[in-house]
Amino acid sequence: MKFISTRGGAPALDFEEAVLAGLASDGGLYVPEELPQFSQEQISGWAALSYPELAFEIMHPFIGDAIPVDEQKRLIEETYAEFRHTAVAPLVQMDKDLWILELFHGPTLAFKDFALQFLGRLLDHILEKRGQKVVILGATSGDTGSAAIEGCRHCEHVDIFILHPHNRVSEVQRRQMTSVIEDNVFNLAIQGNFDDCQNIVKAAFADQSFLPEGRQLVAVNSINWARIMAQIVYYFYAALALGGPQRKISFAVPTGNFGDIFAGYLAQNMGLPIERLVIATNANDILHRSLSSNDYSKGELLHSLSPSMDIMISSNYERLLFDLFDRDGKRMAELMSNFNGGESIHLPEAALERARKLFSSARIDDDATIKAIAEQFDKTEYLMDPHTAIGFEAGRMAQAEVSSPMVCLSTAHPAKFAEAVERSGVDTEVALPHHLKDLMQREERFEVLENSLQSVQQSIRSSIG
Ligand SMILES: *Cc1c(COP(=O)(O)O)cnc(C)c1O
């Protein structure tokens, strides 16, 4: 399978190269030239498969012969064996035709484990074959960092450096990262905010000459194709559990960078009968504005109770726009350049109509988030984290527009965002799961650095010699 850039100006890559590349050299994102297509019979035939078996069926057409088949199966098996629920992604019924898909049973309690636990293993395999070592560099406001560190801690060919804003991530999130004491894991606490961390990472990627000979940087943010690929699986899994593909299904997805929900869009394009995908945003509503008032333009970054969705720009939306603009890379390059200059992207009428056939959207602010957590706990004693509550509230509201079961993606365990949950006034203890019970007592290791590119470059150089 070949992967092409959304901006039409970079060479096509094969699977391995696309995983290692991150951003394309023209600034675009890689997408498959063509998607695999599954027939209804083929999908029906998967009804009895376990999660890892299904994951292999769905990911194999993308990976092809880049990795031997038995190796692919082993990497997938090992990844999902780490999850602490035998169904891996269990469904919980909340009401008639209203479900929650729990995606927080991985080692770091957020849905990002689905992709990042796999990506770590995949990278190590590819690098072993190539006889290469790389440096993963990323910035995190919380969930990505801990999942990436957990996914890479046993990798022999990867050193991982994760920047987080010093004193600005929650204690649980920090400890999930800094209590991983391995020789290839480096936590750098930057004396600045998340944007400062991201800017340092961007600058380091732009000029990698500070690295020792033969090393390159690899990105693990959600623009990495392998992450999207791994997330397609649970859309099929949920549909099969609820009578699909004979019966249609809808999903509501709490959305930030548009990675998770883009995987749902791909599932639909690969043959899964999805009736509706609901984009649920917090007050950072660039996606909701694009769909509801055809205005995709940068707003101001707002801090919400759902910090993993606090974004100004949804990077993966470019992948959808590429399709909506009929895969015209030249046009995309122009649009994205204007967008970065402050202009709004307007969809042509026909494209907007096409998008609205599948997608709807809702903006759920902090007050509505807290209210949803409290109401649901009151009614059923089911406790949602703030991100999940946003998806749930948007899904509940959209039920009137659909005739299929609505599945709301639960993206994090409530204990990961205990403060926000407590703000809702629920009268219960928000406890960490058993395997993290001693998290607050574990030894931590991290380095505090001044807010500058040089200090980070120096730290990386001295750590990996
Ligand atoms: C990352 C994250 C999201 C947003 O996912 P995107 O793929 O960026 O849309 C939602 N909830 C939680 C808990 C997350 O960690």
CSV table of C-alpha atoms and ligand atoms in Angstrom, one decimal:
chain,number,residue,atom,x,y,z
A,1,MET,CA,0.0,0.0,0.0
A,2,LYS,CA,1.2,3.5,-0.9
A,3,PHE,CA,0.7,6.6,1.2
A,4,ILE,CA,0.4,10.0,-0.3
A,5,SER,CA,0.6,13.5,1.2
A,6,THR,CA,-2.5,15.7,1.6
A,7,ARG,CA,-0.6,18.6,0.0
A,8,GLY,CA,0.5,16.8,-3.1
A,9,GLY,CA,4.1,17.9,-3.0
A,10,ALA,CA,5.9,15.0,-1.2
A,11,PRO,CA,7.0,11.6,-2.5
A,12,ALA,CA,4.6,8.6,-1.9
A,13,LEU,CA,5.8,6.3,0.8
A,14,ASP,CA,5.3,2.7,1.7
A,15,PHE,CA,3.9,1.7,5.1
A,16,GLU,CA,7.2,1.5,7.0
A,17,GLU,CA,8.3,4.9,5.7
A,18,ALA,CA,5.0,6.5,6.5
A,19,VAL,CA,5.1,5.3,10.1
A,20,LEU,CA,8.6,6.7,10.5
A,21,ALA,CA,8.0,9.9,8.6
A,22,GLY,CA,5.3,11.7,10.7
A,23,LEU,CA,4.6,14.9,8.7
A,24,ALA,CA,5.2,14.8,5.0
A,25,SER,CA,8.1,17.0,3.6
A,26,ASP,CA,5.5,19.4,2.1
A,27,GLY,CA,3.9,19.9,5.5
A,28,GLY,CA,1.0,17.6,4.7
A,29,LEU,CA,-0.2,14.4,6.4
A,30,TYR,CA,0.0,11.0,4.9
A,31,VAL,CA,-3.1,9.1,3.9
A,32,PRO,CA,-3.5,5.7,2.0
A,33,GLU,CA,-3.7,6.1,-1.7
A,34,GLU,CA,-6.6,3.7,-1.6
A,35,LEU,CA,-8.5,2.2,1.3
A,36,PRO,CA,-9.1,-1.5,1.7
A,37,GLN,CA,-12.8,-2.4,1.1
A,38,PHE,CA,-14.6,-5.0,3.1
A,39,SER,CA,-17.9,-6.6,1.9
A,40,GLN,CA,-20.9,-7.1,4.3
A,41,GLU,CA,-20.3,-10.9,4.1
A,42,GLN,CA,-16.7,-10.5,5.1
A,43,ILE,CA,-17.6,-8.2,8.0
A,44,SER,CA,-20.4,-10.6,9.2
A,45,GLY,CA,-17.8,-13.4,9.1
A,46,TRP,CA,-15.8,-11.6,11.8
A,47,ALA,CA,-18.6,-11.6,14.4
A,48,ALA,CA,-17.0,-14.3,16.6
A,49,LEU,CA,-13.4,-12.9,16.6
A,50,SER,CA,-11.7,-11.7,19.7
A,51,TYR,CA,-10.4,-8.1,19.7
A,52,PRO,CA,-6.9,-9.0,18.6
A,53,GLU,CA,-8.1,-11.3,15.9
A,54,LEU,CA,-10.3,-8.6,14.5
A,55,ALA,CA,-7.5,-6.1,14.8
A,56,PHE,CA,-5.4,-8.3,12.6
A,57,GLU,CA,-8.1,-8.5,9.9
A,58,ILE,CA,-8.5,-4.8,9.8
A,59,MET,CA,-4.8,-3.7,10.0
A,60,HIS,CA,-3.3,-6.4,7.8
A,61,PRO,CA,-4.4,-4.8,4.5
A,62,PHE,CA,-2.5,-1.6,5.5
A,63,ILE,CA,0.6,-3.3,6.7
A,64,GLY,CA,0.7,-5.9,3.9
A,65,ASP,CA,4.0,-7.7,3.7
A,66,ALA,CA,6.0,-5.0,5.4
A,67,ILE,CA,6.0,-7.4,8.4
A,68,PRO,CA,5.6,-11.2,8.3
A,69,VAL,CA,2.0,-12.3,9.1
A,70,ASP,CA,2.8,-14.2,12.3
A,71,GLU,CA,4.8,-11.2,13.6
A,72,GLN,CA,1.9,-8.9,12.9
A,73,LYS,CA,-0.3,-11.3,14.9
A,74,ARG,CA,2.2,-11.5,17.8
A,75,LEU,CA,2.6,-7.7,18.0
A,76,ILE,CA,-1.2,-7.3,18.1
A,77,GLU,CA,-1.7,-10.1,20.7
A,78,GLU,CA,0.9,-8.6,23.0
A,79,THR,CA,-0.5,-5.1,22.7
A,80,TYR,CA,-4.0,-6.0,23.7
A,81,ALA,CA,-3.0,-8.6,26.3
A,82,GLU,CA,-1.9,-5.6,28.4
A,83,PHE,CA,-5.5,-4.3,28.7
A,84,ARG,CA,-7.3,-5.1,31.9
A,85,HIS,CA,-10.6,-6.2,30.5
A,86,THR,CA,-11.0,-9.5,28.6
A,87,ALA,CA,-13.3,-7.8,26.1
A,88,VAL,CA,-10.5,-5.1,25.6
A,89,ALA,CA,-13.2,-2.5,24.6
A,90,PRO,CA,-16.4,-3.4,26.5
A,91,LEU,CA,-19.8,-1.8,25.8
A,92,VAL,CA,-22.0,-0.7,28.6
A,93,GLN,CA,-25.7,0.0,28.0
A,94,MET,CA,-26.9,3.3,29.4
A,95,ASP,CA,-30.4,3.4,28.0
A,96,LYS,CA,-32.4,2.1,25.1
A,97,ASP,CA,-30.2,2.3,22.0
A,98,LEU,CA,-27.6,4.3,24.0
A,99,TRP,CA,-24.3,2.8,24.8
A,100,ILE,CA,-20.8,3.6,26.1
A,101,LEU,CA,-17.8,2.0,24.6
A,102,GLU,CA,-15.1,1.9,27.3
A,103,LEU,CA,-11.7,2.6,25.8
A,104,PHE,CA,-9.9,3.2,29.1
A,105,HIS,CA,-8.8,-0.3,30.1
A,106,GLY,CA,-5.3,0.0,28.8
A,107,PRO,CA,-2.2,0.6,31.0
A,108,THR,CA,-2.5,4.4,31.2
A,109,LEU,CA,-6.3,4.6,31.4
A,110,ALA,CA,-7.0,6.6,28.2
A,111,PHE,CA,-8.0,5.5,24.7
A,112,LYS,CA,-4.6,6.5,23.4
A,113,ASP,CA,-3.3,3.2,24.7
A,114,PHE,CA,-5.1,1.5,21.8
A,115,ALA,CA,-2.8,3.1,19.3
A,116,LEU,CA,0.4,3.9,21.3
A,117,GLN,CA,0.9,0.5,22.9
A,118,PHE,CA,0.8,-0.9,19.4
A,119,LEU,CA,3.0,1.8,17.9
A,120,GLY,CA,5.8,1.2,20.3
A,121,ARG,CA,6.0,-2.5,19.4
A,122,LEU,CA,5.6,-1.8,15.7
A,123,LEU,CA,8.4,0.8,15.7
A,124,ASP,CA,10.8,-1.5,17.6
A,125,HIS,CA,10.1,-4.3,15.1
A,126,ILE,CA,10.7,-2.0,12.0
A,127,LEU,CA,13.8,-0.6,13.5
A,128,GLU,CA,15.3,-4.0,14.5
A,129,LYS,CA,14.9,-5.0,10.8
A,130,ARG,CA,16.5,-1.8,9.6
A,131,GLY,CA,19.3,-2.0,12.2
A,132,GLN,CA,18.4,1.6,13.2
A,133,LYS,CA,17.8,3.5,16.4
A,134,VAL,CA,15.6,6.5,16.7
A,135,VAL,CA,14.7,9.2,19.1
A,136,ILE,CA,11.0,9.8,19.8
A,137,LEU,CA,10.3,13.4,20.8
A,138,GLY,CA,6.9,14.7,21.8
A,139,ALA,CA,5.1,17.3,23.9
A,140,THR,CA,2.2,16.4,26.0
A,141,SER,CA,-0.5,18.0,28.1
A,142,GLY,CA,-1.1,14.7,29.7
A,143,ASP,CA,-2.5,11.5,28.0
A,144,THR,CA,-0.3,11.2,24.9
A,145,GLY,CA,2.9,11.3,27.0
A,146,SER,CA,2.0,8.6,29.4
A,147,ALA,CA,0.6,6.3,26.7
A,148,ALA,CA,3.7,6.8,24.5
A,149,ILE,CA,6.1,6.2,27.4
A,150,GLU,CA,4.3,3.1,28.4
A,151,GLY,CA,4.3,1.9,24.8
A,152,CYS,CA,8.0,2.4,24.4
A,153,ARG,CA,9.5,1.5,27.8
A,154,HIS,CA,10.5,-1.9,26.6
A,155,CYS,CA,11.7,-0.9,23.1
A,156,GLU,CA,15.4,-1.6,22.4
A,157,HIS,CA,15.7,0.7,19.4
A,158,VAL,CA,13.9,3.8,20.8
A,159,ASP,CA,14.9,6.5,23.2
A,160,ILE,CA,11.9,8.5,24.2
A,161,PHE,CA,11.9,12.2,25.4
A,162,ILE,CA,8.6,13.6,26.5
A,163,LEU,CA,8.2,17.3,27.3
A,164,HIS,CA,5.5,18.4,29.7
A,165,PRO,CA,4.8,21.9,31.1
A,166,HIS,CA,6.3,22.0,34.6
A,167,ASN,CA,3.6,22.1,37.3
A,168,ARG,CA,0.9,22.3,34.7
A,169,VAL,CA,-0.2,18.7,34.3
A,170,SER,CA,-2.3,16.9,36.9
A,171,GLU,CA,-0.4,14.9,39.6
A,172,VAL,CA,-1.8,11.6,38.3
A,173,GLN,CA,-0.8,12.4,34.7
A,174,ARG,CA,2.7,13.5,35.8
A,175,ARG,CA,3.3,10.4,37.9
A,176,GLN,CA,2.1,8.1,35.2
A,177,MET,CA,5.0,9.4,33.1
A,178,THR,CA,7.7,10.1,35.6
A,179,SER,CA,7.4,6.9,37.6
A,180,VAL,CA,8.5,4.9,34.5
A,181,ILE,CA,12.1,4.3,35.4
A,182,GLU,CA,13.8,2.9,32.4
A,183,ASP,CA,17.1,3.7,30.8
A,184,ASN,CA,15.4,4.8,27.5
A,185,VAL,CA,12.7,7.0,29.0
A,186,PHE,CA,13.4,10.7,29.6
A,187,ASN,CA,10.8,13.1,31.1
A,188,LEU,CA,11.6,16.8,30.6
A,189,ALA,CA,9.6,19.3,32.6
A,190,ILE,CA,9.7,22.6,30.8
A,191,GLN,CA,9.4,25.9,32.7
A,192,GLY,CA,6.7,27.1,30.4
A,193,ASN,CA,3.2,26.1,29.1
A,194,PHE,CA,2.1,23.4,26.7
A,195,ASP,CA,2.5,25.7,23.6
A,196,ASP,CA,6.1,26.4,24.6
A,197,CYS,CA,6.7,22.6,24.7
A,198,GLN,CA,5.1,22.1,21.4
A,199,ASN,CA,7.1,24.9,19.8
A,200,ILE,CA,10.4,23.4,21.1
A,201,VAL,CA,9.4,20.0,19.6
A,202,LYS,CA,8.5,21.6,16.2
A,203,ALA,CA,11.8,23.5,16.1
A,204,ALA,CA,13.8,20.3,17.0
A,205,PHE,CA,12.1,18.4,14.2
A,206,ALA,CA,12.9,21.2,11.7
A,207,ASP,CA,16.6,21.1,12.3
A,208,GLN,CA,17.8,17.7,13.6
A,209,SER,CA,21.5,18.4,13.2
A,210,PHE,CA,22.0,18.4,17.0
A,211,LEU,CA,21.5,14.6,17.0
A,212,PRO,CA,24.3,12.1,16.9
A,213,GLU,CA,25.2,10.7,13.5
A,214,GLY,CA,22.6,8.2,12.1
A,215,ARG,CA,19.8,9.2,14.5
A,216,GLN,CA,16.5,10.7,13.5
A,217,LEU,CA,13.4,12.0,15.3
A,218,VAL,CA,10.1,10.2,15.1
A,219,ALA,CA,6.7,11.7,16.0
A,220,VAL,CA,4.1,9.9,18.1
A,221,ASN,CA,1.4,12.6,18.0
A,222,SER,CA,-1.9,11.7,16.3
A,223,ILE,CA,-0.7,12.6,12.8
A,224,ASN,CA,1.2,9.3,12.8
A,225,TRP,CA,-0.6,7.1,10.4
A,226,ALA,CA,-0.2,3.9,12.6
A,227,ARG,CA,-2.2,5.6,15.4
A,228,ILE,CA,-5.2,6.2,13.1
A,229,MET,CA,-5.0,2.7,11.7
A,230,ALA,CA,-5.2,1.0,15.1
A,231,GLN,CA,-8.2,3.1,16.1
A,232,ILE,CA,-10.3,1.9,13.2
A,233,VAL,CA,-10.6,-1.5,14.8
A,234,TYR,CA,-12.9,-0.6,17.7
A,235,TYR,CA,-15.6,0.9,15.4
A,236,PHE,CA,-15.9,-2.5,13.7
A,237,TYR,CA,-15.8,-4.3,17.1
A,238,ALA,CA,-18.6,-2.2,18.6
A,239,ALA,CA,-20.7,-2.6,15.5
A,240,LEU,CA,-20.3,-6.3,15.4
A,241,ALA,CA,-21.3,-6.6,19.1
A,242,LEU,CA,-24.5,-4.6,18.4
A,243,GLY,CA,-25.8,-6.6,15.4
A,244,GLY,CA,-23.8,-5.1,12.6
A,245,PRO,CA,-23.2,-4.9,9.8
A,246,GLN,CA,-26.8,-5.9,9.1
A,247,ARG,CA,-27.9,-3.2,11.6
A,248,LYS,CA,-26.5,0.3,11.2
A,249,ILE,CA,-24.7,2.1,14.0
A,250,SER,CA,-23.9,5.7,15.1
A,251,PHE,CA,-21.0,7.0,17.2
A,252,ALA,CA,-20.5,10.1,19.3
A,253,VAL,CA,-16.8,11.0,19.7
A,254,PRO,CA,-15.2,13.5,22.1
A,255,THR,CA,-12.8,15.2,19.7
A,256,GLY,CA,-9.7,17.3,19.8
A,257,ASN,CA,-7.3,16.7,17.0
A,258,PHE,CA,-9.8,14.7,15.0
A,259,GLY,CA,-7.7,11.5,15.1
A,260,ASP,CA,-10.2,9.3,16.9
A,261,ILE,CA,-13.2,10.3,14.9
A,262,PHE,CA,-11.3,10.2,11.6
A,263,ALA,CA,-10.7,6.5,12.2
A,264,GLY,CA,-14.5,6.2,12.4
A,265,TYR,CA,-14.8,7.9,9.0
A,266,LEU,CA,-12.3,5.5,7.6
A,267,ALA,CA,-14.3,2.5,9.0
A,268,GLN,CA,-17.3,3.8,7.2
A,269,ASN,CA,-15.4,4.2,3.9
A,270,MET,CA,-14.0,0.7,4.3
A,271,GLY,CA,-17.6,-0.8,4.3
A,272,LEU,CA,-18.9,-0.5,7.9
A,273,PRO,CA,-22.6,0.8,7.8
A,274,ILE,CA,-22.2,3.9,10.0
A,275,GLU,CA,-25.3,6.1,10.0
A,276,ARG,CA,-23.9,9.1,11.9
A,277,LEU,CA,-20.6,10.3,13.4
A,278,VAL,CA,-21.2,13.0,16.1
A,279,ILE,CA,-18.2,15.4,16.6
A,280,ALA,CA,-18.3,16.4,20.2
A,281,THR,CA,-16.2,19.4,21.2
A,282,ASN,CA,-15.7,21.4,24.4
A,283,ALA,CA,-15.5,25.2,24.2
A,284,ASN,CA,-12.6,24.8,21.8
A,285,ASP,CA,-15.1,24.4,19.0
A,286,ILE,CA,-13.3,24.9,15.7
A,287,LEU,CA,-14.7,21.6,14.3
A,288,HIS,CA,-18.3,22.4,15.5
A,289,ARG,CA,-18.0,25.8,13.8
A,290,SER,CA,-16.7,24.2,10.6
A,291,LEU,CA,-19.6,21.8,10.3
A,292,SER,CA,-22.4,24.0,11.7
A,293,SER,CA,-21.5,27.4,10.2
A,294,ASN,CA,-18.9,26.5,7.6
A,295,ASP,CA,-16.2,28.5,9.4
A,296,TYR,CA,-12.9,26.6,10.0
A,297,SER,CA,-10.8,29.3,11.5
A,298,LYS,CA,-8.4,29.5,14.5
A,299,GLY,CA,-10.0,30.7,17.7
A,300,GLU,CA,-8.4,31.5,21.0
A,301,LEU,CA,-7.2,28.6,23.2
A,302,LEU,CA,-9.5,28.1,26.1
A,303,HIS,CA,-8.7,26.0,29.2
A,304,SER,CA,-11.5,23.6,30.0
A,305,LEU,CA,-12.2,20.7,32.3
A,306,SER,CA,-11.4,18.4,29.4
A,307,PRO,CA,-7.8,19.4,28.8
A,308,SER,CA,-7.0,16.6,26.3
A,309,MET,CA,-9.4,18.3,23.9
A,310,ASP,CA,-8.1,21.8,24.4
A,311,ILE,CA,-6.8,22.6,20.9
A,312,MET,CA,-6.9,25.6,18.5
A,313,ILE,CA,-6.4,23.5,15.4
A,314,SER,CA,-7.5,20.0,14.7
A,315,SER,CA,-4.5,18.6,12.8
A,316,ASN,CA,-6.2,15.5,11.4
A,317,TYR,CA,-9.1,17.5,10.0
A,318,GLU,CA,-6.7,18.1,7.1
A,319,ARG,CA,-7.1,14.5,6.2
A,320,LEU,CA,-10.9,14.8,5.9
A,321,LEU,CA,-10.6,18.1,4.0
A,322,PHE,CA,-8.4,16.4,1.5
A,323,ASP,CA,-11.3,14.1,0.7
A,324,LEU,CA,-13.8,16.8,0.8
A,325,PHE,CA,-11.7,18.8,-1.7
A,326,ASP,CA,-11.6,15.7,-4.0
A,327,ARG,CA,-8.0,14.9,-3.1
A,328,ASP,CA,-6.7,18.0,-4.8
A,329,GLY,CA,-3.3,18.4,-3.1
A,330,LYS,CA,-2.4,21.7,-4.7
A,331,ARG,CA,-5.6,23.2,-3.6
A,332,MET,CA,-5.0,21.9,-0.1
A,333,ALA,CA,-1.5,23.3,0.1
A,334,GLU,CA,-3.0,26.7,-0.8
A,335,LEU,CA,-5.9,26.5,1.6
A,336,MET,CA,-3.7,25.3,4.5
A,337,SER,CA,-1.2,28.1,3.9
A,338,ASN,CA,-4.0,30.7,3.9
A,339,PHE,CA,-5.4,29.1,7.0
A,340,ASN,CA,-2.1,29.3,8.8
A,341,GLY,CA,-2.0,33.0,7.8
A,342,GLY,CA,-5.3,33.5,9.7
A,343,GLU,CA,-7.9,32.9,7.0
A,344,SER,CA,-11.0,30.7,7.4
A,345,ILE,CA,-11.5,27.6,5.3
A,346,HIS,CA,-15.0,27.5,3.7
A,347,LEU,CA,-16.3,24.2,2.2
A,348,PRO,CA,-17.9,24.4,-1.2
A,349,GLU,CA,-21.7,23.8,-0.8
A,350,ALA,CA,-21.6,20.3,-2.3
A,351,ALA,CA,-18.7,19.3,0.0
A,352,LEU,CA,-20.5,20.7,3.1
A,353,GLU,CA,-23.6,18.7,2.1
A,354,ARG,CA,-21.5,15.6,1.7
A,355,ALA,CA,-19.9,16.1,5.2
A,356,ARG,CA,-23.3,16.7,6.8
A,357,LYS,CA,-24.6,13.4,5.5
A,358,LEU,CA,-22.3,11.6,7.8
A,359,PHE,CA,-21.2,14.1,10.5
A,360,SER,CA,-23.1,16.2,12.9
A,361,SER,CA,-21.6,18.2,15.8
A,362,ALA,CA,-22.2,19.7,19.2
A,363,ARG,CA,-20.3,22.0,21.5
A,364,ILE,CA,-20.5,21.0,25.2
A,365,ASP,CA,-19.0,23.6,27.6
A,366,ASP,CA,-17.7,23.1,31.1
A,367,ASP,CA,-21.1,23.7,32.8
A,368,ALA,CA,-22.8,21.2,30.5
A,369,THR,CA,-20.0,18.7,31.1
A,370,ILE,CA,-20.3,18.8,34.8
A,371,LYS,CA,-24.1,18.6,34.6
A,372,ALA,CA,-23.9,15.5,32.4
A,373,ILE,CA,-21.5,13.8,34.9
A,374,ALA,CA,-23.7,14.6,37.9
A,375,GLU,CA,-27.0,13.6,36.2
A,376,GLN,CA,-25.7,10.3,34.9
A,377,PHE,CA,-24.2,9.4,38.3
A,378,ASP,CA,-27.5,10.4,40.0
A,379,LYS,CA,-29.5,8.2,37.7
A,380,THR,CA,-27.3,5.2,37.3
A,381,GLU,CA,-24.2,5.6,39.5
A,382,TYR,CA,-22.1,5.4,36.4
A,383,LEU,CA,-19.2,7.8,36.7
A,384,MET,CA,-17.9,9.5,33.5
A,385,ASP,CA,-14.7,11.4,33.1
A,386,PRO,CA,-15.2,14.9,31.6
A,387,HIS,CA,-14.1,13.9,28.1
A,388,THR,CA,-16.5,11.0,28.1
A,389,ALA,CA,-19.3,13.2,29.4
A,390,ILE,CA,-18.9,15.5,26.4
A,391,GLY,CA,-19.2,12.6,24.0
A,392,PHE,CA,-22.1,11.2,26.0
A,393,GLU,CA,-24.1,14.4,26.1
A,394,ALA,CA,-23.6,15.1,22.4
A,395,GLY,CA,-24.6,11.5,21.6
A,396,ARG,CA,-27.7,11.7,23.7
A,397,MET,CA,-28.7,14.9,22.0
A,398,ALA,CA,-28.2,13.4,18.5
A,399,GLN,CA,-30.2,10.3,19.2
A,400,ALA,CA,-33.3,12.1,17.8
A,401,GLU,CA,-31.6,12.4,14.4
A,402,VAL,CA,-30.8,8.7,14.0
A,403,SER,CA,-32.5,5.3,13.8
A,404,SER,CA,-29.5,3.3,14.9
A,405,PRO,CA,-28.0,2.6,18.3
A,406,MET,CA,-25.8,5.5,19.5
A,407,VAL,CA,-22.4,4.4,20.8
A,408,CYS,CA,-20.6,7.1,22.8
A,409,LEU,CA,-16.8,6.6,23.1
A,410,SER,CA,-15.5,6.8,26.6
A,411,THR,CA,-11.9,8.0,26.2
A,412,ALA,CA,-10.6,8.1,29.8
A,413,HIS,CA,-11.1,6.6,33.2
A,414,PRO,CA,-12.6,9.1,35.7
A,415,ALA,CA,-9.7,8.8,38.1
A,416,LYS,CA,-7.4,10.3,35.5
A,417,PHE,CA,-9.4,13.6,35.8
A,418,ALA,CA,-10.6,13.2,39.4
A,419,GLU,CA,-10.6,17.0,40.1
A,420,ALA,CA,-13.1,17.7,37.3
A,421,VAL,CA,-15.2,14.8,38.3
A,422,GLU,CA,-15.3,16.1,41.9
A,423,ARG,CA,-16.3,19.5,40.7
A,424,SER,CA,-19.5,17.9,39.5
A,425,GLY,CA,-20.4,17.3,43.1
A,426,VAL,CA,-20.9,13.6,42.9
A,427,ASP,CA,-20.7,12.0,46.3
A,428,THR,CA,-18.3,9.2,45.7
A,429,GLU,CA,-14.6,8.5,45.9
A,430,VAL,CA,-12.9,8.6,42.5
A,431,ALA,CA,-10.4,5.8,43.0
A,432,LEU,CA,-7.6,4.7,40.7
A,433,PRO,CA,-7.8,1.1,39.5
A,434,HIS,CA,-6.0,-1.5,41.5
A,435,HIS,CA,-2.8,-1.7,39.4
A,436,LEU,CA,-2.2,2.0,40.0
A,437,LYS,CA,-3.0,2.0,43.7
A,438,ASP,CA,0.5,2.8,44.7
A,439,LEU,CA,1.1,5.5,42.0
A,440,MET,CA,1.3,8.3,44.6
A,441,GLN,CA,4.1,6.5,46.4
A,442,ARG,CA,6.2,5.5,43.4
A,443,GLU,CA,9.7,6.9,42.8
A,444,GLU,CA,9.7,9.6,40.1
A,445,ARG,CA,12.4,10.7,37.7
A,446,PHE,CA,12.3,13.9,35.6
A,447,GLU,CA,14.5,16.8,34.7
A,448,VAL,CA,13.4,20.4,35.0
A,449,LEU,CA,14.6,22.5,32.1
A,450,GLU,CA,14.4,26.2,31.2
A,451,ASN,CA,12.0,27.0,28.4
A,452,SER,CA,14.4,26.9,25.4
A,453,LEU,CA,15.3,24.7,22.4
A,454,GLN,CA,19.0,24.7,23.4
A,455,SER,CA,18.3,23.2,26.8
A,456,VAL,CA,16.3,20.4,25.3
A,457,GLN,CA,18.8,19.7,22.6
A,458,GLN,CA,21.6,19.6,25.1
A,459,SER,CA,19.7,17.3,27.4
A,460,ILE,CA,19.0,14.9,24.5
A,461,ARG,CA,22.6,14.9,23.4
A,462,SER,CA,24.0,14.3,26.8
A,463,SER,CA,21.4,11.5,27.5
A,464,ILE,CA,22.1,9.4,24.4
A,465,GLY,CA,25.7,10.4,23.8
B,1,LIG,C1,-6.7,12.7,23.1
B,1,LIG,C2,-7.9,12.6,23.8
B,1,LIG,C3,-9.1,13.0,23.2
B,1,LIG,C4,-9.2,13.6,21.8
B,1,LIG,O1,-8.8,12.7,20.8
B,1,LIG,P1,-8.5,13.2,19.3
B,1,LIG,O2,-8.0,12.0,18.6
B,1,LIG,O3,-7.4,14.2,19.5
B,1,LIG,O4,-9.7,13.8,18.8
B,1,LIG,C5,-10.3,12.8,23.9
B,1,LIG,N1,-10.3,12.4,25.2
B,1,LIG,C6,-9.2,12.0,25.8
B,1,LIG,C7,-9.3,11.5,27.2
B,1,LIG,C8,-8.0,12.1,25.1
B,1,LIG,O5,-6.8,11.7,25.8
